[in-house]
CSV table of C-alpha atoms in Angstrom, one decimal:
chain,number,residue,atom,x,y,z
A,1,UNK,CA,16.9,51.1,54.4
A,2,UNK,CA,13.8,50.7,56.9
A,3,UNK,CA,15.8,50.0,59.7
A,4,UNK,CA,16.8,53.5,60.0
A,5,UNK,CA,13.3,55.1,59.6
A,6,UNK,CA,12.6,56.5,63.4
A,7,UNK,CA,10.0,55.4,65.1
A,8,UNK,CA,7.6,58.5,65.1
A,9,UNK,CA,5.1,57.1,68.0
A,10,UNK,CA,7.9,56.6,70.7
A,11,UNK,CA,7.7,59.9,73.2
A,12,UNK,CA,11.3,61.8,74.0
A,13,UNK,CA,11.6,60.8,77.7
A,14,UNK,CA,11.5,64.1,79.4
A,15,UNK,CA,14.4,65.5,80.8
A,16,UNK,CA,14.6,64.5,85.2
A,17,UNK,CA,15.1,67.7,86.5
A,18,UNK,CA,15.9,66.0,90.3
A,19,UNK,CA,19.5,65.4,90.2
A,20,UNK,CA,20.0,68.7,88.9
A,21,UNK,CA,19.4,70.0,92.7
A,22,UNK,CA,21.9,67.7,93.9
A,23,UNK,CA,24.9,69.6,91.5
A,24,UNK,CA,23.5,73.0,91.9
A,25,UNK,CA,23.9,72.1,95.9
A,26,UNK,CA,27.4,70.2,95.3
A,27,UNK,CA,27.8,73.7,93.4
A,28,UNK,CA,27.3,75.8,96.3
A,29,UNK,CA,28.6,73.9,99.3
A,30,UNK,CA,31.9,73.9,97.2
A,31,UNK,CA,31.8,77.5,96.9
A,32,UNK,CA,30.9,77.9,100.5
A,33,UNK,CA,34.1,75.7,101.7
A,34,UNK,CA,36.5,77.7,99.1
A,35,UNK,CA,35.5,81.4,99.6
A,36,UNK,CA,35.2,83.6,102.4
A,37,UNK,CA,32.2,86.1,103.0
A,38,UNK,CA,33.7,90.2,102.7
A,39,UNK,CA,33.0,91.4,106.0
A,40,UNK,CA,34.0,95.2,104.9
A,41,UNK,CA,33.3,97.1,102.4
A,42,UNK,CA,36.5,98.5,100.9
A,43,UNK,CA,36.4,102.4,100.4
A,44,UNK,CA,40.1,102.5,98.8
A,45,UNK,CA,40.8,102.0,95.3
A,46,UNK,CA,44.0,100.0,95.2
A,47,UNK,CA,46.2,97.9,92.9
A,48,UNK,CA,48.4,95.5,95.1
A,49,UNK,CA,51.8,95.4,93.7
A,50,UNK,CA,53.2,92.0,92.5
A,51,UNK,CA,55.6,89.5,93.5
A,52,UNK,CA,57.1,86.1,93.1
A,53,UNK,CA,58.5,85.3,96.9
A,54,UNK,CA,55.3,85.5,98.5
A,55,UNK,CA,53.5,83.2,101.2
A,56,UNK,CA,50.2,82.6,102.2
A,57,UNK,CA,48.9,83.3,105.5
A,58,UNK,CA,47.4,80.5,106.9
A,59,UNK,CA,44.6,81.5,108.5
A,60,UNK,CA,41.7,84.1,107.7
A,61,UNK,CA,40.9,85.2,111.2
A,62,UNK,CA,44.5,85.5,112.2
A,63,UNK,CA,44.9,88.4,109.7
A,64,UNK,CA,43.9,91.8,110.3
A,65,UNK,CA,43.5,93.9,107.1
A,66,UNK,CA,44.8,97.6,106.8
A,67,UNK,CA,43.6,99.5,103.3
A,68,UNK,CA,45.5,102.2,101.9
A,69,UNK,CA,45.1,103.4,98.4
A,70,UNK,CA,42.7,106.7,96.9
A,71,UNK,CA,39.3,106.8,98.2
A,72,UNK,CA,36.5,105.9,96.2
A,73,UNK,CA,34.0,109.1,96.9
A,74,UNK,CA,34.9,112.4,98.2
A,75,UNK,CA,33.3,112.0,101.1
A,76,UNK,CA,35.7,109.4,102.7
A,77,UNK,CA,38.4,111.1,105.3
A,78,UNK,CA,42.1,111.2,103.6
A,79,UNK,CA,45.0,111.6,105.2
A,80,UNK,CA,46.4,115.2,103.6
A,81,UNK,CA,43.1,116.7,101.9
A,82,UNK,CA,42.8,115.1,98.7
A,83,UNK,CA,45.7,112.3,99.2
A,84,UNK,CA,46.1,108.8,100.4
A,85,UNK,CA,43.4,107.5,102.5
A,86,UNK,CA,43.7,104.6,105.2
A,87,UNK,CA,40.9,102.4,106.1
A,88,UNK,CA,40.3,100.2,109.0
A,89,UNK,CA,37.6,98.2,109.7
A,90,UNK,CA,34.4,100.2,107.8
A,91,UNK,CA,35.9,103.4,108.5
A,92,UNK,CA,38.3,105.8,106.6
A,93,UNK,CA,40.0,107.8,109.6
A,94,UNK,CA,41.0,111.1,110.0
A,95,UNK,CA,44.4,112.5,109.8
A,96,UNK,CA,43.8,114.7,113.5
A,97,UNK,CA,42.9,111.3,114.9
A,98,UNK,CA,45.2,109.1,113.0
A,99,UNK,CA,47.5,107.8,116.1
A,100,UNK,CA,44.7,107.5,118.1
A,101,UNK,CA,42.4,105.1,115.5
A,102,UNK,CA,45.4,102.8,114.5
A,103,UNK,CA,46.3,102.3,118.8
A,104,UNK,CA,42.8,101.8,118.8
A,105,UNK,CA,42.5,99.4,116.0
A,106,UNK,CA,45.0,97.1,117.5
A,107,UNK,CA,44.1,97.0,120.5
A,108,UNK,CA,40.9,95.7,119.5
A,109,UNK,CA,42.2,93.3,117.1
A,110,UNK,CA,44.2,91.9,119.5
A,111,UNK,CA,41.7,92.0,122.7
A,112,UNK,CA,39.1,89.8,120.4
A,113,UNK,CA,41.7,86.5,120.0
A,114,UNK,CA,42.9,84.8,122.2
A,115,UNK,CA,46.3,84.7,124.0
A,116,UNK,CA,47.3,82.0,122.0
A,117,UNK,CA,46.0,83.5,118.7
A,118,UNK,CA,47.5,87.0,119.4
A,119,UNK,CA,51.0,85.8,119.3
A,120,UNK,CA,49.8,84.8,115.3
A,121,UNK,CA,47.9,87.8,114.7
A,122,UNK,CA,49.2,89.3,111.4
A,123,UNK,CA,48.3,92.8,110.0
A,124,UNK,CA,48.2,92.7,106.7
A,125,UNK,CA,49.3,95.8,104.6
A,126,UNK,CA,47.1,96.2,101.5
A,127,UNK,CA,48.1,99.0,99.9
A,128,UNK,CA,48.0,100.7,96.2
A,129,UNK,CA,51.7,100.2,94.2
A,130,UNK,CA,51.6,103.9,93.1
A,131,UNK,CA,51.6,105.7,97.0
A,132,UNK,CA,54.7,107.1,98.4
A,133,UNK,CA,56.3,104.9,101.5
A,134,UNK,CA,55.9,108.3,104.1
A,135,UNK,CA,52.2,107.0,104.5
A,136,UNK,CA,53.6,103.1,104.9
A,137,UNK,CA,56.1,104.8,106.9
A,138,UNK,CA,53.9,105.9,109.2
A,139,UNK,CA,51.3,103.1,109.2
A,140,UNK,CA,54.5,100.7,109.9
A,141,UNK,CA,55.8,103.2,112.9
A,142,UNK,CA,52.2,102.8,114.7
A,143,UNK,CA,52.2,99.1,114.3
A,144,UNK,CA,55.9,99.4,115.6
A,145,UNK,CA,55.2,101.3,118.6
A,146,UNK,CA,51.9,99.0,119.6
A,147,UNK,CA,53.8,96.3,119.4
A,148,UNK,CA,52.1,94.5,116.7
A,149,UNK,CA,55.4,93.6,114.6
A,150,UNK,CA,53.2,90.3,113.0
A,151,UNK,CA,53.3,92.5,109.2
A,152,UNK,CA,52.5,91.3,105.8
A,153,UNK,CA,53.1,93.6,102.3
A,154,UNK,CA,49.6,92.1,100.2
A,155,UNK,CA,50.7,91.2,96.9
A,156,UNK,CA,49.6,89.6,94.0
A,157,UNK,CA,51.6,86.5,92.5
A,158,UNK,CA,53.5,86.8,89.7
A,159,UNK,CA,56.7,84.8,88.1
A,160,UNK,CA,60.0,85.4,88.9
A,161,UNK,CA,61.6,87.6,86.1
A,162,UNK,CA,64.8,86.6,84.6
A,163,UNK,CA,68.0,88.3,85.7
A,164,UNK,CA,70.1,89.6,84.5
A,165,UNK,CA,73.8,88.4,84.2
A,166,UNK,CA,76.2,90.2,85.0
A,167,UNK,CA,78.9,91.1,82.3
B,1,UNK,CA,-6.1,52.4,99.4
B,2,UNK,CA,-2.2,50.4,99.2
B,3,UNK,CA,-1.8,50.7,95.3
B,4,UNK,CA,-2.8,54.7,94.8
B,5,UNK,CA,0.1,56.3,93.8
B,6,UNK,CA,1.8,58.4,96.1
B,7,UNK,CA,2.5,62.4,94.8
B,8,UNK,CA,5.5,63.0,93.4
B,9,UNK,CA,7.8,65.5,95.0
B,10,UNK,CA,8.6,68.4,92.0
B,11,UNK,CA,11.7,69.0,92.3
B,12,UNK,CA,11.9,71.5,89.8
B,13,UNK,CA,11.7,74.2,91.6
B,14,UNK,CA,14.4,73.1,93.4
B,15,UNK,CA,17.1,73.5,91.5
B,16,UNK,CA,16.2,77.2,90.9
B,17,UNK,CA,16.0,78.1,94.8
B,18,UNK,CA,19.4,76.2,94.7
B,19,UNK,CA,20.6,78.4,92.0
B,20,UNK,CA,19.6,81.8,93.8
B,21,UNK,CA,21.4,80.8,97.0
B,22,UNK,CA,24.3,79.6,94.6
B,23,UNK,CA,24.0,83.0,93.3
B,24,UNK,CA,23.9,84.7,96.7
B,25,UNK,CA,27.2,82.8,97.8
B,26,UNK,CA,29.2,84.3,95.0
B,27,UNK,CA,28.6,87.4,95.0
B,28,UNK,CA,28.7,88.0,98.7
B,29,UNK,CA,31.9,86.2,98.8
B,30,UNK,CA,35.8,86.2,97.7
B,31,UNK,CA,37.6,83.9,96.9
B,32,UNK,CA,40.9,85.9,96.7
B,33,UNK,CA,43.6,84.4,99.2
B,34,UNK,CA,45.7,86.2,101.7
B,35,UNK,CA,49.1,86.5,100.2
B,36,UNK,CA,52.0,88.6,100.5
B,37,UNK,CA,55.6,89.1,102.0
B,38,UNK,CA,55.4,88.3,105.3
B,39,UNK,CA,58.1,91.4,107.3
B,40,UNK,CA,58.5,91.1,111.2
B,41,UNK,CA,59.2,94.9,112.2
B,42,UNK,CA,61.6,95.0,114.8
B,43,UNK,CA,60.4,95.8,118.7
B,44,UNK,CA,60.2,99.3,119.7
B,45,UNK,CA,63.2,100.8,121.7
B,46,UNK,CA,63.7,104.5,123.3
B,47,UNK,CA,66.8,103.8,123.4
B,48,UNK,CA,68.7,103.3,120.2
B,49,UNK,CA,71.1,100.0,120.6
B,50,UNK,CA,74.5,100.2,118.8
B,51,UNK,CA,75.1,97.5,117.3
B,52,UNK,CA,78.9,97.6,116.0
B,53,UNK,CA,78.8,95.7,112.9
B,54,UNK,CA,82.0,95.1,110.5
B,55,UNK,CA,81.7,96.6,107.6
B,56,UNK,CA,81.9,93.8,105.3
B,57,UNK,CA,79.1,92.4,106.9
B,58,UNK,CA,76.9,94.7,105.4
B,59,UNK,CA,75.1,95.3,102.3
B,60,UNK,CA,73.7,98.9,101.6
B,61,UNK,CA,70.6,98.7,99.9
B,62,UNK,CA,69.0,102.3,98.8
B,63,UNK,CA,66.1,103.3,97.1
B,64,UNK,CA,66.5,107.0,96.7
B,65,UNK,CA,63.3,109.5,96.1
B,66,UNK,CA,63.5,108.7,91.7
B,67,UNK,CA,63.2,104.8,92.5
B,68,UNK,CA,66.7,104.2,91.7
B,69,UNK,CA,68.9,101.2,93.9
B,70,UNK,CA,72.0,102.3,95.1
B,71,UNK,CA,73.6,98.6,96.2
B,72,UNK,CA,76.9,99.8,98.2
B,73,UNK,CA,77.0,103.1,96.8
B,74,UNK,CA,76.6,102.0,93.2
B,75,UNK,CA,73.4,102.4,90.8
B,76,UNK,CA,72.3,99.0,89.5
B,77,UNK,CA,69.1,97.8,87.9
B,78,UNK,CA,66.5,95.8,89.8
B,79,UNK,CA,66.9,92.7,87.8
B,80,UNK,CA,70.8,92.8,89.2
B,81,UNK,CA,69.8,92.9,93.1
B,82,UNK,CA,68.9,89.0,93.0
B,83,UNK,CA,72.8,88.5,91.9
B,84,UNK,CA,74.6,90.6,94.2
B,85,UNK,CA,73.0,90.1,97.0
B,86,UNK,CA,73.3,86.0,96.7
B,87,UNK,CA,77.2,86.8,95.7
B,88,UNK,CA,77.4,88.7,99.1
B,89,UNK,CA,75.5,86.4,101.4
B,90,UNK,CA,77.0,83.3,100.0
B,91,UNK,CA,80.8,84.8,99.9
B,92,UNK,CA,81.9,81.7,97.6
B,93,UNK,CA,85.6,82.2,97.9
B,94,UNK,CA,85.8,83.5,100.9
B,95,UNK,CA,86.8,86.9,99.7
B,96,UNK,CA,87.8,89.4,102.4
B,97,UNK,CA,85.6,92.3,101.7
B,98,UNK,CA,82.4,90.2,101.8
B,99,UNK,CA,80.9,89.0,104.8
B,100,UNK,CA,82.8,86.7,107.3
B,101,UNK,CA,81.2,83.3,108.0
B,102,UNK,CA,81.0,82.0,111.4
B,103,UNK,CA,81.1,78.0,112.2
B,104,UNK,CA,78.1,76.5,113.5
B,105,UNK,CA,76.7,73.2,114.4
B,106,UNK,CA,73.1,72.7,113.2
B,107,UNK,CA,70.7,69.9,113.8
B,108,UNK,CA,70.3,67.5,110.4
B,109,UNK,CA,73.1,69.7,108.8
B,110,UNK,CA,76.1,69.1,110.7
B,111,UNK,CA,78.6,71.7,110.9
B,112,UNK,CA,77.6,74.8,108.7
B,113,UNK,CA,79.5,77.8,108.0
B,114,UNK,CA,76.9,80.4,108.4
B,115,UNK,CA,77.6,84.0,106.8
B,116,UNK,CA,76.9,87.1,108.8
B,117,UNK,CA,75.8,89.1,105.8
B,118,UNK,CA,73.5,91.6,106.7
B,119,UNK,CA,70.9,93.3,104.0
B,120,UNK,CA,70.6,97.0,105.5
B,121,UNK,CA,67.9,98.4,103.6
B,122,UNK,CA,66.9,102.0,103.5
B,123,UNK,CA,64.5,103.9,101.7
B,124,UNK,CA,62.9,107.6,100.9
B,125,UNK,CA,60.0,109.0,101.9
B,126,UNK,CA,59.1,109.5,98.5
B,127,UNK,CA,59.6,106.2,97.3
B,128,UNK,CA,56.8,104.3,95.8
B,129,UNK,CA,55.4,101.6,97.7
B,130,UNK,CA,56.2,99.0,94.6
B,131,UNK,CA,59.4,99.9,94.2
B,132,UNK,CA,59.6,99.1,97.9
B,133,UNK,CA,57.6,96.1,97.2
B,134,UNK,CA,60.0,94.7,94.7
B,135,UNK,CA,63.2,95.4,96.6
B,136,UNK,CA,62.1,92.8,99.3
B,137,UNK,CA,60.9,90.6,97.1
B,138,UNK,CA,64.3,90.7,95.2
B,139,UNK,CA,66.3,90.7,98.7
B,140,UNK,CA,63.8,87.4,99.9
B,141,UNK,CA,64.2,86.0,96.5
B,142,UNK,CA,68.1,86.0,96.6
B,143,UNK,CA,67.8,84.2,100.0
B,144,UNK,CA,65.2,81.5,98.7
B,145,UNK,CA,67.6,80.6,95.9
B,146,UNK,CA,70.0,80.4,98.1
B,147,UNK,CA,67.9,78.2,100.9
B,148,UNK,CA,66.9,75.9,97.7
B,149,UNK,CA,70.8,75.6,96.8
B,150,UNK,CA,71.8,74.3,100.6
B,151,UNK,CA,68.5,72.1,100.4
B,152,UNK,CA,69.2,70.6,97.1
B,153,UNK,CA,72.9,69.8,98.4
B,154,UNK,CA,71.6,68.4,101.6
B,155,UNK,CA,68.6,66.6,101.0
B,156,UNK,CA,68.4,66.9,97.1
B,157,UNK,CA,65.0,68.4,97.2
B,158,UNK,CA,63.6,72.2,97.0
B,159,UNK,CA,63.6,73.9,100.7
B,160,UNK,CA,59.8,74.3,100.1
B,161,UNK,CA,59.0,70.4,99.9
B,162,UNK,CA,61.0,69.7,103.1
B,163,UNK,CA,59.5,68.4,106.8
B,164,UNK,CA,59.6,71.7,108.8
B,165,UNK,CA,62.3,70.5,111.1
B,166,UNK,CA,64.7,70.6,108.0
B,167,UNK,CA,63.1,73.8,106.9
B,168,UNK,CA,64.3,75.5,110.1
B,169,UNK,CA,68.1,73.8,109.9
B,170,UNK,CA,68.1,75.5,106.5
B,171,UNK,CA,67.0,78.9,108.0
B,172,UNK,CA,69.7,78.6,110.5
B,173,UNK,CA,71.9,77.9,107.6
B,174,UNK,CA,70.9,80.6,105.6
B,175,UNK,CA,69.7,83.6,107.9
B,176,UNK,CA,67.6,85.7,106.6
B,177,UNK,CA,69.1,89.2,108.2
B,178,UNK,CA,67.2,92.6,106.9
B,179,UNK,CA,67.4,95.5,108.6
B,180,UNK,CA,65.4,98.8,107.8
B,181,UNK,CA,67.3,102.0,108.4
B,182,UNK,CA,64.9,105.2,109.4
B,183,UNK,CA,63.9,106.6,105.6
B,184,UNK,CA,65.6,110.2,104.7
B,185,UNK,CA,63.3,112.6,103.2
B,186,UNK,CA,64.9,114.4,99.9
B,187,UNK,CA,62.2,114.0,97.5
B,188,UNK,CA,58.4,115.8,97.2
B,189,UNK,CA,55.3,114.5,98.1
């Protein structure tokens, strides 16, 4: 029995903290690689619809995002008063400047890319699932007239629903 | 001098600093991937080009202001849309009221009878965006499932797992033709 008696004199070795920094740095680099910086603050509330047949957009740098949804605060501009607001870059746009602002936004986004990337530039529409198509159609119409034809409807991933068999 | 111990570098605080950096990065970055349904808009044109398409080659999907779906003038639930669209595009028994097929020579596939079917989609201004995306999704799903089928038949693999060249061949065999009509305006804002 004496064999199991603990040796009181032996000291517990201190926990080595040196490698902790390495582990945390590893985490840090991992996060830096998989994430992308949030460069704009979003001023509209939106829940994008779910879809099953989705594709990932290849490169973040080749995507320009248009946000549409209900404004988060009362100070934001909306298209008709109290309705949907459209955010390009950092600002929500005013209804009376709609055509001009969208045109400028598309021009700036195209201008800032090289010729090769310009072909691949995608305009991603991140819009709330409950808004009416009239607002989406307005944007689509502007994109089309300004020759920005590659678009994407941002969605979240969901599983395929079972199709109902035809009787 | 030589046997004096070198002062140990205290690394405990380093962990604190790196934790701080880690939290900073986690808060300022977003990990959500950009994903969605890609679409191509038709190029801008002033003059309306009237393309004469045979009636049997068009599958009209109309979504009204109540988010109800009419496929070829018949009201159907959303979960039947994929089946209907597949049946239309595939036309397995060469029925005379489903789309014509054209025999094309496609690289890697040989001769394949390609359907001339066009999915025509129109919606109301008051249709919800969600319903619009769901309809687009179901139509895309019909095409994807047909592509998978052709792919299994020729290469024994799913479409997603093929090389780009083979994927392109399948894209030509099962084209995705969606045309969008101008929206109607019956609903209220």
